RNA sequence: GGAGAGGUGGCCGAGUGGCUUAAGGCACAGGUUUGCUAAACCUGCGUAGGGUCACACCUACCGAGGGUUCGAAUCCCUCCCUCUCCGCCA
């Protein structure tokens, strides 16, 4: 959510910035509602002041034995008028809030302007794409041949867009989770957290998934709880409704969680393999930063995610998303894309964003610069470090051998019982 | 699932209809006193919105939402959460 006072004072700048993001958010409506709201507030607060004063005199009159009926009737009329205006005020505020929830974040000035992903800009590439003297297989064939992935049985159990891992596949997924957590906690200074996988409505409003994107979520029946689409939701909300000291910043948390997404509207897209699942594992990085340093923090966080790819020796590139492709809540996003040789393309494996104060304002995550100063919203950031299923895909495809086996990246062997290679197993 | 207790400011805690603009204490900040430290004393110390050039000032907030009343932290209703015990359970 943007700062309403900022919109009021910079309406033209906001309109211009929203145009770059292809947003038709109702700024004029917001300005009108805001003016109406303040006018109604002044009126109702004046009346309340009058009521408070006159009510007090009734108490005094009763003590001294005077007749209070006329005065009571008068205050009752004021009360009725107050209710009337408050009703109006409530309606204005609810409309204003709805309109404010329609407004996306504004892009940072360094973000390239563009409408679609075509306008995203490659910042850097890393690593050498592997050369094969055979036709590399897609991971769904590799995994099925090795007996470590089973999509048919997963469909029997749960349906489309679910996977069943066996043996070394399951272990490799677990090894990746553990490797990533060990790296981020041991070398990058993150505090590991294991949050709830179900969250309430307030948490999702806080990070911006609600009210606009409810159809992307899995909701439980009979409880107002949702399966998390990303650990960003529970972890960012750790400090909701809190006021932190400036010296505490930055705070850095990492969390492994499964993620659940309905993938509504992606029918026919990535129907094969592990790329787009209703349930997938992710290690998430979340940082709470001082506003003056949040863009340095974004570079730091992105480097932490890139380090995972580099340790695994997976070729990737970093892309900065253009204004039109940046997600609703983000001010600036880097995508990390890993090379998938079977498809001969780079595929998103991490998304690292600075939300500035957008989430902090919604979730009321604030900090105090110094004692006695007013609390201000801080800046939140997060990034995948990394999407685990897609990392497993990248390993299978990049490390595959002519005989159908897969070499285990060196940093993972220690987690795989010291073995160097995954070979076919029976299931 | 059953029974009970409870939710008041950073913390403790008083408060069953108007003298509460939420007592008092702790913690914190500034000051006075003091050989130093400590203590004592004085002052300040919540959040949000409105308002102002800036102050002043105003309004709201005692878990949330309704209701009764001239007036609600206080009375009534609904809901949420926490704790204890029992049952069930990994």
Coordinates of C-alpha atoms (C1' of nucleotides) in Angstrom, one line a residue:
Chain A
X1 CA 0.0 0.0 0.0
X2 CA 1.2 3.5 -0.8
X3 CA 1.2 6.3 1.6
X4 CA -2.1 8.2 1.2
X5 CA -0.4 11.5 2.1
X6 CA 2.2 10.9 -0.5
X7 CA -0.5 10.4 -3.2
X8 CA -2.3 13.5 -2.0
X9 CA 0.9 15.6 -2.3
X10 CA 2.3 14.0 -5.5
X11 CA -0.7 13.1 -7.5
X12 CA 0.9 13.8 -10.9
X13 CA 4.0 11.9 -10.1
X14 CA 2.0 8.9 -8.9
X15 CA -0.2 8.9 -12.0
X16 CA 2.9 9.0 -14.2
X17 CA 4.6 6.2 -12.3
X18 CA 1.5 4.0 -12.4
X19 CA 1.2 4.5 -16.2
X20 CA 4.6 2.9 -16.5
X21 CA 3.3 -0.1 -14.6
X22 CA 0.3 -0.4 -16.8
X23 CA -1.9 0.2 -13.8
X24 CA -5.3 1.8 -14.0
X25 CA -5.6 2.3 -10.3
X26 CA -8.2 5.0 -9.5
X27 CA -6.1 7.8 -8.3
X28 CA -8.7 10.5 -8.9
X29 CA -11.3 8.5 -6.9
X30 CA -8.8 8.2 -4.1
X31 CA -8.1 11.9 -4.0
X32 CA -11.9 12.7 -3.9
X33 CA -12.6 10.1 -1.2
X34 CA -9.7 11.4 0.8
X35 CA -11.0 14.9 0.7
X36 CA -14.5 13.7 1.6
X37 CA -13.2 11.7 4.4
X38 CA -11.3 14.6 6.0
X39 CA -14.3 16.9 5.7
X40 CA -16.5 14.4 7.4
X41 CA -13.9 13.8 10.1
X42 CA -13.7 17.5 11.0
X43 CA -17.4 17.7 11.2
X44 CA -17.9 14.6 13.3
X45 CA -15.0 15.3 15.6
X46 CA -16.4 18.8 16.3
X47 CA -19.8 17.2 17.2
X48 CA -18.1 14.7 19.5
X49 CA -16.3 17.4 21.3
X50 CA -19.6 19.2 21.9
X51 CA -21.2 16.0 23.1
X52 CA -18.4 15.2 25.5
X53 CA -18.6 18.7 27.0
X54 CA -22.4 18.7 27.3
X55 CA -22.6 15.2 28.7
X56 CA -20.2 16.2 31.4
X57 CA -22.5 19.1 32.4
X58 CA -25.4 16.7 32.7
X59 CA -23.5 14.8 35.3
X60 CA -22.8 18.0 37.2
X61 CA -26.4 19.1 37.0
X62 CA -27.7 15.8 38.4
X63 CA -25.3 16.2 41.4
X64 CA -26.7 19.7 42.1
X65 CA -30.3 18.5 41.6
X66 CA -31.1 20.4 38.5
X67 CA -33.5 19.4 35.7
X68 CA -31.6 17.7 32.9
X69 CA -34.2 16.5 30.5
X70 CA -33.9 19.3 28.0
X71 CA -30.2 18.9 28.0
X72 CA -30.4 15.2 27.6
X73 CA -32.7 15.6 24.5
X74 CA -30.2 18.1 23.0
X75 CA -27.3 15.7 23.4
X76 CA -29.3 12.9 22.0
X77 CA -29.9 14.9 18.9
X78 CA -26.2 15.5 18.6
X79 CA -25.6 11.8 19.0
X80 CA -28.0 11.0 16.2
X81 CA -26.2 13.5 14.0
X82 CA -22.9 11.8 14.9
X83 CA -24.2 8.4 14.0
X84 CA -25.4 9.7 10.6
X85 CA -22.0 11.2 9.7
X86 CA -20.2 8.2 11.0
X87 CA -22.2 5.9 8.8
X88 CA -21.2 8.1 5.9
X89 CA -17.6 8.1 7.0
X90 CA -17.5 4.4 7.3
X91 CA -18.7 4.0 3.7
X92 CA -16.1 6.5 2.5
X93 CA -13.3 4.8 4.4
X94 CA -14.3 1.4 3.1
X95 CA -14.3 2.6 -0.5
X96 CA -11.1 4.4 0.1
X97 CA -9.5 1.3 1.4
X98 CA -10.7 -0.8 -1.5
X99 CA -9.3 1.8 -3.9
X100 CA -5.9 1.9 -2.1
X101 CA -5.7 -1.9 -2.3
X102 CA -5.9 -1.6 -6.1
X103 CA -2.8 0.6 -6.3
X104 CA 0.4 -1.3 -7.0
X105 CA 3.8 -0.3 -5.7
X106 CA 5.8 2.3 -7.7
X107 CA 8.9 1.2 -9.4
X108 CA 12.4 2.4 -8.3
X109 CA 14.0 4.9 -10.7
X110 CA 16.6 2.3 -11.8
X111 CA 13.9 -0.1 -13.2
X112 CA 13.7 -0.2 -17.0
X113 CA 10.4 1.0 -18.4
X114 CA 8.5 -1.5 -20.5
X115 CA 5.2 -3.3 -20.8
X116 CA 6.1 -7.0 -21.0
X117 CA 8.9 -9.4 -20.1
X118 CA 10.4 -8.6 -23.5
X119 CA 11.6 -5.4 -21.9
X120 CA 13.4 -7.1 -19.0
X121 CA 17.1 -6.5 -19.0
X122 CA 19.8 -9.1 -18.6
X123 CA 22.3 -7.8 -16.0
X124 CA 24.9 -10.6 -15.9
X125 CA 25.4 -14.2 -16.8
X126 CA 27.5 -16.8 -14.9
X127 CA 28.9 -20.2 -15.7
X128 CA 29.5 -22.2 -18.8
X129 CA 26.6 -24.0 -20.4
X130 CA 27.3 -27.7 -20.5
X131 CA 28.2 -29.3 -23.9
X132 CA 26.7 -32.7 -24.6
X133 CA 27.8 -35.2 -27.2
X134 CA 24.3 -36.7 -27.0
X135 CA 20.8 -35.3 -27.0
X136 CA 20.1 -34.1 -23.4
X137 CA 16.9 -35.4 -21.9
X138 CA 14.3 -33.3 -20.1
X139 CA 14.2 -33.9 -16.4
X140 CA 10.8 -35.6 -16.5
X141 CA 12.2 -38.3 -18.7
X142 CA 15.5 -38.5 -16.8
X143 CA 13.8 -38.6 -13.4
X144 CA 11.2 -41.2 -14.5
X145 CA 14.0 -43.4 -16.2
X146 CA 16.0 -43.2 -13.0
X147 CA 13.0 -44.2 -10.9
X148 CA 13.3 -41.1 -8.7
X149 CA 10.3 -39.2 -10.0
X150 CA 6.8 -40.5 -10.6
X151 CA 4.1 -38.2 -12.0
X152 CA 1.6 -40.9 -12.8
X153 CA 1.3 -42.2 -9.3
X154 CA 1.2 -38.6 -8.0
X155 CA -1.8 -37.9 -10.2
X156 CA -3.5 -41.0 -8.8
X157 CA -2.9 -39.7 -5.2
X158 CA -3.6 -36.0 -5.7
X159 CA -4.1 -35.0 -9.3
X160 CA -2.3 -33.1 -11.9
X161 CA 0.6 -30.8 -10.9
X162 CA 1.8 -33.0 -8.1
X163 CA 5.0 -35.0 -7.9
X164 CA 6.1 -38.1 -6.1
X165 CA 9.8 -38.5 -5.3
X166 CA 11.5 -41.8 -4.6
X167 CA 14.8 -42.8 -3.1
X168 CA 17.7 -40.6 -4.3
X169 CA 15.2 -38.1 -5.7
X170 CA 13.6 -37.5 -2.4
X171 CA 17.0 -37.5 -0.8
X172 CA 18.4 -35.0 -3.3
X173 CA 15.5 -32.6 -2.6
X174 CA 16.3 -32.9 1.1
X175 CA 20.0 -32.5 0.5
X176 CA 19.3 -29.3 -1.4
X177 CA 17.1 -27.9 1.4
X178 CA 19.7 -28.7 3.9
X179 CA 22.6 -27.3 1.8
X180 CA 20.7 -24.0 1.2
X181 CA 19.8 -23.6 4.9
X182 CA 23.3 -24.4 6.0
X183 CA 24.8 -21.9 3.6
X184 CA 22.5 -19.0 4.5
X185 CA 22.6 -19.6 8.2
X186 CA 26.3 -20.5 8.3
X187 CA 27.8 -18.0 5.9
X188 CA 25.2 -15.4 5.1
X189 CA 24.0 -14.6 8.6
X190 CA 20.4 -15.6 8.4
X191 CA 18.4 -16.8 11.3
X192 CA 16.6 -20.0 10.4
X193 CA 12.8 -20.1 11.1
X194 CA 10.2 -22.8 10.6
X195 CA 6.9 -20.9 10.3
X196 CA 3.3 -22.1 10.1
X197 CA 2.3 -23.3 6.7
X198 CA -1.3 -22.1 7.1
X199 CA -1.9 -18.4 7.7
X200 CA -4.8 -16.1 8.3
X201 CA -6.3 -13.4 6.2
X202 CA -4.5 -10.6 7.9
X203 CA -1.1 -12.0 7.2
X204 CA -1.9 -12.3 3.5
X205 CA -3.2 -8.8 3.4
X206 CA 0.0 -7.7 5.1
X207 CA 2.2 -9.1 2.4
X208 CA -0.2 -8.2 -0.4
X209 CA -1.5 -11.5 -1.7
X210 CA -5.0 -10.4 -0.5
X211 CA -7.4 -9.0 -1.4
X212 CA -6.4 -8.9 -5.0
X213 CA -5.1 -12.5 -5.6
X214 CA -7.3 -14.8 -3.6
X215 CA -7.9 -17.1 -6.6
X216 CA -4.2 -18.0 -6.6
X217 CA -4.5 -19.4 -3.1
X218 CA -5.7 -22.7 -1.5
X219 CA -8.2 -22.0 1.2
X220 CA -9.2 -24.3 4.0
X221 CA -12.9 -25.1 4.4
X222 CA -14.5 -24.0 7.6
X223 CA -11.6 -22.0 8.8
X224 CA -10.3 -18.6 7.6
X225 CA -6.9 -20.1 6.9
X226 CA -4.9 -20.4 3.7
X227 CA -2.0 -22.6 2.6
X228 CA 1.0 -20.4 2.2
X229 CA 1.9 -19.6 -1.4
X230 CA 5.4 -18.7 -0.2
X231 CA 7.3 -18.4 3.1
X232 CA 7.3 -14.7 2.5
X233 CA 3.9 -14.5 4.1
X234 CA 4.5 -16.0 7.5
X235 CA 8.1 -14.8 7.8
X236 CA 7.5 -11.2 6.8
X237 CA 4.6 -11.1 9.2
X238 CA 6.8 -12.2 12.1
X239 CA 7.2 -8.5 12.9
X240 CA 3.7 -7.3 11.9
X241 CA 2.4 -4.7 14.4
X242 CA 5.8 -4.2 15.9
X243 CA 8.1 -1.2 16.3
X244 CA 11.7 -2.2 16.0
X245 CA 14.8 -0.1 17.0
X246 CA 16.9 1.2 14.1
X247 CA 20.0 -0.6 15.6
X248 CA 18.3 -4.0 15.2
X249 CA 18.2 -3.6 11.4
X250 CA 18.8 -5.3 9.2
X251 CA 17.1 -8.5 10.4
X252 CA 17.6 -11.5 8.2
X253 CA 15.6 -14.8 8.3
X254 CA 15.6 -17.8 6.1
X255 CA 13.0 -20.5 6.1
X256 CA 12.3 -23.8 4.4
X257 CA 8.7 -24.3 3.6
X258 CA 6.5 -26.1 1.1
X259 CA 4.5 -23.6 -1.0
X260 CA 1.0 -24.1 -2.3
X261 CA -0.4 -22.4 -5.4
X262 CA -3.6 -23.0 -7.2
X263 CA -2.0 -22.0 -10.5
X264 CA -5.4 -20.7 -11.7
X265 CA -5.1 -19.3 -15.2
X266 CA -2.0 -21.3 -16.1
X267 CA -3.8 -24.1 -17.8
X268 CA -1.7 -25.7 -20.5
X269 CA 1.4 -24.0 -19.3
X270 CA 4.4 -26.2 -18.1
X271 CA 2.1 -29.2 -17.8
X272 CA 5.0 -31.6 -17.8
X273 CA 7.6 -32.1 -15.1
X274 CA 8.4 -30.3 -11.9
X275 CA 8.4 -26.7 -13.1
X276 CA 4.9 -25.7 -12.2
X277 CA 3.4 -27.6 -9.3
X278 CA 0.5 -27.0 -6.8
X279 CA 3.0 -27.9 -4.1
X280 CA 6.8 -27.2 -4.2
X281 CA 9.6 -26.6 -1.7
X282 CA 11.4 -23.4 -1.3
X283 CA 14.1 -21.9 0.9
X284 CA 13.2 -18.3 1.3
X285 CA 15.3 -15.3 2.4
X286 CA 13.6 -12.3 4.1
X287 CA 15.2 -9.1 5.2
X288 CA 13.9 -6.2 7.2
X289 CA 15.9 -3.1 6.3
X290 CA 16.4 0.5 7.1
X291 CA 14.9 2.6 4.2
X292 CA 18.3 4.3 3.6
X293 CA 19.9 0.9 2.9
X294 CA 17.3 -1.2 1.3
X295 CA 18.8 -1.1 -2.2
X296 CA 22.2 -2.2 -0.9
X297 CA 20.3 -4.9 0.9
X298 CA 18.6 -6.0 -2.4
X299 CA 22.1 -6.5 -3.9
X300 CA 23.2 -8.4 -0.9
X301 CA 20.2 -10.7 -0.8
X302 CA 20.4 -11.3 -4.6
X303 CA 24.1 -12.3 -4.2
X304 CA 23.1 -14.7 -1.4
X305 CA 20.7 -16.4 -3.8
X306 CA 23.3 -16.4 -6.6
X307 CA 25.8 -18.0 -4.3
X308 CA 23.6 -21.1 -4.1
X309 CA 23.7 -21.5 -7.9
X310 CA 27.4 -20.8 -8.0
X311 CA 28.2 -23.4 -5.3
X312 CA 26.1 -25.9 -7.3
X313 CA 27.9 -24.8 -10.4
X314 CA 24.7 -24.2 -12.3
X315 CA 24.9 -21.6 -15.2
X316 CA 22.5 -18.8 -14.7
X317 CA 21.8 -15.2 -15.5
X318 CA 20.4 -12.2 -13.6
X319 CA 17.6 -10.2 -15.1
X320 CA 16.0 -7.0 -13.8
X321 CA 12.3 -7.0 -14.4
X322 CA 10.8 -4.0 -16.3
X323 CA 8.1 -1.8 -14.8
X324 CA 5.3 -3.7 -16.5
X325 CA 6.6 -7.1 -15.5
X326 CA 7.3 -6.3 -11.8
X327 CA 4.8 -7.9 -9.4
X328 CA 2.1 -5.8 -7.8
X329 CA 3.9 -5.4 -4.4
X330 CA 7.5 -4.9 -5.6
X331 CA 9.4 -1.7 -6.3
X332 CA 12.3 -3.6 -7.9
X333 CA 12.8 -7.3 -8.7
X334 CA 15.7 -9.3 -10.0
X335 CA 14.9 -12.7 -11.4
X336 CA 17.6 -15.3 -11.4
X337 CA 17.2 -17.7 -14.3
X338 CA 19.0 -21.1 -14.4
X339 CA 20.0 -22.7 -17.7
X340 CA 18.0 -25.8 -18.7
X341 CA 19.8 -27.5 -21.5
X342 CA 17.0 -29.9 -22.6
X343 CA 14.7 -26.9 -23.3
X344 CA 17.7 -24.7 -24.3
X345 CA 16.4 -21.8 -22.3
X346 CA 16.9 -19.9 -19.0
X347 CA 14.2 -20.5 -16.5
X348 CA 13.3 -18.5 -13.4
X349 CA 14.6 -20.1 -10.2
X350 CA 14.6 -17.1 -7.9
X351 CA 12.9 -13.8 -7.6
X352 CA 14.5 -11.2 -5.3
X353 CA 12.5 -8.1 -4.5
X354 CA 12.6 -4.8 -2.6
X355 CA 9.1 -3.9 -1.5
X356 CA 10.2 -0.7 0.1
X357 CA 7.5 0.3 2.6
X358 CA 4.6 -1.2 0.6
X359 CA 4.2 -4.4 2.8
X360 CA 5.5 -2.7 5.9
X361 CA 2.7 -0.2 5.7
X362 CA 0.1 -2.9 5.3
X363 CA 1.5 -5.2 8.0
X364 CA 2.4 -2.2 10.3
X365 CA 6.1 -3.2 10.5
X366 CA 7.8 -0.1 11.8
X367 CA 11.1 1.1 13.2
X368 CA 12.1 4.0 15.4
X369 CA 15.2 6.0 14.3
X370 CA 15.9 7.1 17.9
X371 CA 14.1 7.4 21.1
X372 CA 11.3 9.9 21.0
X373 CA 11.1 9.9 17.3
X374 CA 8.0 8.9 15.4
X375 CA 7.8 5.3 14.2
X376 CA 8.2 4.9 10.4
X377 CA 7.5 1.9 8.2
X378 CA 10.7 0.0 7.4
X379 CA 11.6 -1.7 4.1
X380 CA 11.0 -5.4 3.5
X381 CA 12.8 -7.6 1.0
X382 CA 12.7 -11.2 0.1
X383 CA 14.0 -13.7 -2.4
X384 CA 14.0 -17.4 -3.2
X385 CA 17.2 -18.9 -2.1
X386 CA 16.2 -21.0 -4.0
X387 CA 13.1 -22.8 -5.4
X388 CA 14.1 -26.3 -4.5
X389 CA 12.2 -28.3 -7.1
X390 CA 13.5 -26.2 -9.9
X391 CA 17.0 -26.5 -8.6
X392 CA 16.6 -30.3 -8.7
X393 CA 15.4 -29.9 -12.3
X394 CA 18.5 -27.9 -13.1
X395 CA 20.8 -30.4 -11.5
X396 CA 19.2 -33.4 -13.3
X397 CA 19.4 -31.7 -16.7
X398 CA 22.8 -30.0 -16.4
X399 CA 24.6 -33.0 -14.7
X400 CA 23.1 -35.7 -16.9
X401 CA 25.4 -38.3 -18.5
X402 CA 25.2 -40.3 -21.7
X403 CA 24.3 -43.4 -19.8
X404 CA 21.3 -41.7 -18.2
X405 CA 22.9 -41.3 -14.8
X406 CA 23.3 -38.0 -13.0
X407 CA 26.5 -36.7 -11.4
X408 CA 25.8 -35.2 -7.9
X409 CA 27.3 -31.7 -7.5
X410 CA 30.3 -31.7 -5.2
X411 CA 28.8 -29.6 -2.5
X412 CA 25.8 -32.0 -2.1
X413 CA 27.7 -35.3 -1.9
X414 CA 28.3 -34.9 1.8
X415 CA 24.5 -34.8 2.1
X416 CA 24.1 -37.8 -0.2
X417 CA 26.1 -40.3 1.8
X418 CA 29.3 -39.3 0.0
X419 CA 28.1 -40.7 -3.4
X420 CA 29.0 -39.1 -6.7
X421 CA 26.3 -40.2 -8.9
X422 CA 22.6 -41.1 -9.1
X423 CA 21.9 -44.3 -11.1
X424 CA 18.7 -46.1 -12.0
X425 CA 16.9 -47.6 -9.2
X426 CA 13.8 -49.8 -9.1
X427 CA 10.7 -48.6 -7.4
Chain B
rG1 C1' -14.5 -31.9 22.1
rG2 C1' -15.8 -30.8 27.8
rA3 C1' -14.9 -27.5 32.2
rG4 C1' -12.8 -23.2 34.2
rA5 C1' -9.8 -18.5 34.4
rG6 C1' -8.3 -14.4 31.9
rG7 C1' -7.2 -10.4 27.8
rU8 C1' -6.0 -2.5 30.4
rG9 C1' 0.1 1.6 27.9
rG10 C1' 7.3 -1.3 26.7
rC11 C1' 6.3 -4.4 31.5
rC12 C1' 3.5 -5.1 36.3
rG13 C1' -1.1 -3.5 37.9
rA14 C1' -5.7 -0.4 39.9
rG15 C1' -10.2 0.7 38.0
rU16 C1' -18.5 -2.3 38.3
rG17 C1' -21.6 4.2 34.6
rG18 C1' -19.6 11.0 35.0
rC19 C1' -14.2 13.6 40.0
rU20 C1' -10.1 8.6 34.4
rU21 C1' -7.6 14.1 29.9
rA22 C1' -6.5 5.4 32.2
rA23 C1' -4.3 5.8 39.4
rG24 C1' 0.3 3.8 41.1
rG25 C1' 4.8 1.2 40.3
rC26 C1' 8.9 -0.7 37.1
rA27 C1' 11.8 0.4 32.9
rC28 C1' 13.5 4.5 29.9
rA29 C1' 15.2 9.8 28.7
rG30 C1' 16.5 14.8 30.5
rG31 C1' 17.6 17.7 34.8
rU32 C1' 18.7 19.1 40.2
rU33 C1' 21.6 17.6 44.3
rU34 C1' 26.3 15.0 45.0
rG35 C1' 34.0 13.9 46.0
rC36 C1' 32.8 9.2 42.6
rU37 C1' 29.1 5.5 42.2
rA38 C1' 24.5 4.8 44.2
rA39 C1' 20.3 7.0 46.2
rA40 C1' 16.8 10.9 46.5
rC41 C1' 14.0 14.6 44.2
rC42 C1' 11.9 17.2 39.7
rU43 C1' 10.3 16.8 34.6
rG44 C1' 9.1 14.0 30.5
rC45 C1' 7.7 9.4 28.5
rG46 C1' 1.8 5.3 24.0
rU47 C1' -0.5 4.7 19.0
rA48 C1' -3.4 6.6 15.0
rG49 C1' -6.2 10.4 12.5
rG50 C1' -7.4 15.5 12.1
rG51 C1' -5.6 20.4 12.6
rU52 C1' -1.4 24.2 12.4
rC53 C1' 4.0 27.5 8.7
rA54 C1' 5.2 25.4 13.3
rC55 C1' 3.0 25.1 18.1
rA56 C1' -1.6 25.0 20.5
rC57 C1' -5.6 22.1 20.2
rC58 C1' -9.3 18.3 18.9
rU59 C1' -11.0 13.1 18.1
rA60 C1' -10.4 7.9 18.7
rC61 C1' -8.1 3.6 20.9
rC62 C1' -8.5 -0.6 27.7
rG63 C1' -8.6 -8.2 22.6
rA64 C1' -12.4 -7.4 18.0
rG65 C1' -17.3 -6.0 16.5
rG66 C1' -22.3 -4.7 17.8
rG67 C1' -25.9 -2.8 21.5
rU68 C1' -28.0 0.0 26.0
rU69 C1' -27.2 5.2 27.7
rC70 C1' -27.2 12.2 27.7
rG71 C1' -22.4 9.7 28.8
rA72 C1' -19.2 3.0 28.5
rA73 C1' -12.5 0.4 30.2
rU74 C1' -16.9 -0.3 33.5
rC75 C1' -23.6 -2.9 31.8
rC76 C1' -25.6 -6.5 27.7
rC77 C1' -24.7 -9.7 23.1
rU78 C1' -21.6 -12.1 19.4
rC79 C1' -16.8 -13.4 18.1
rC80 C1' -11.3 -14.0 18.5
rC81 C1' -7.1 -15.2 21.3
rU82 C1' -4.2 -16.9 25.7
rC83 C1' -3.7 -20.0 30.0
rU84 C1' -5.1 -24.3 33.4
rC85 C1' -7.4 -29.2 33.9
rC86 C1' -9.9 -33.4 31.5
rG87 C1' -10.7 -36.3 26.9
rC88 C1' -8.5 -37.5 22.1
rC89 C1' -4.0 -37.5 19.5
rA90 C1' 1.7 -37.3 16.4

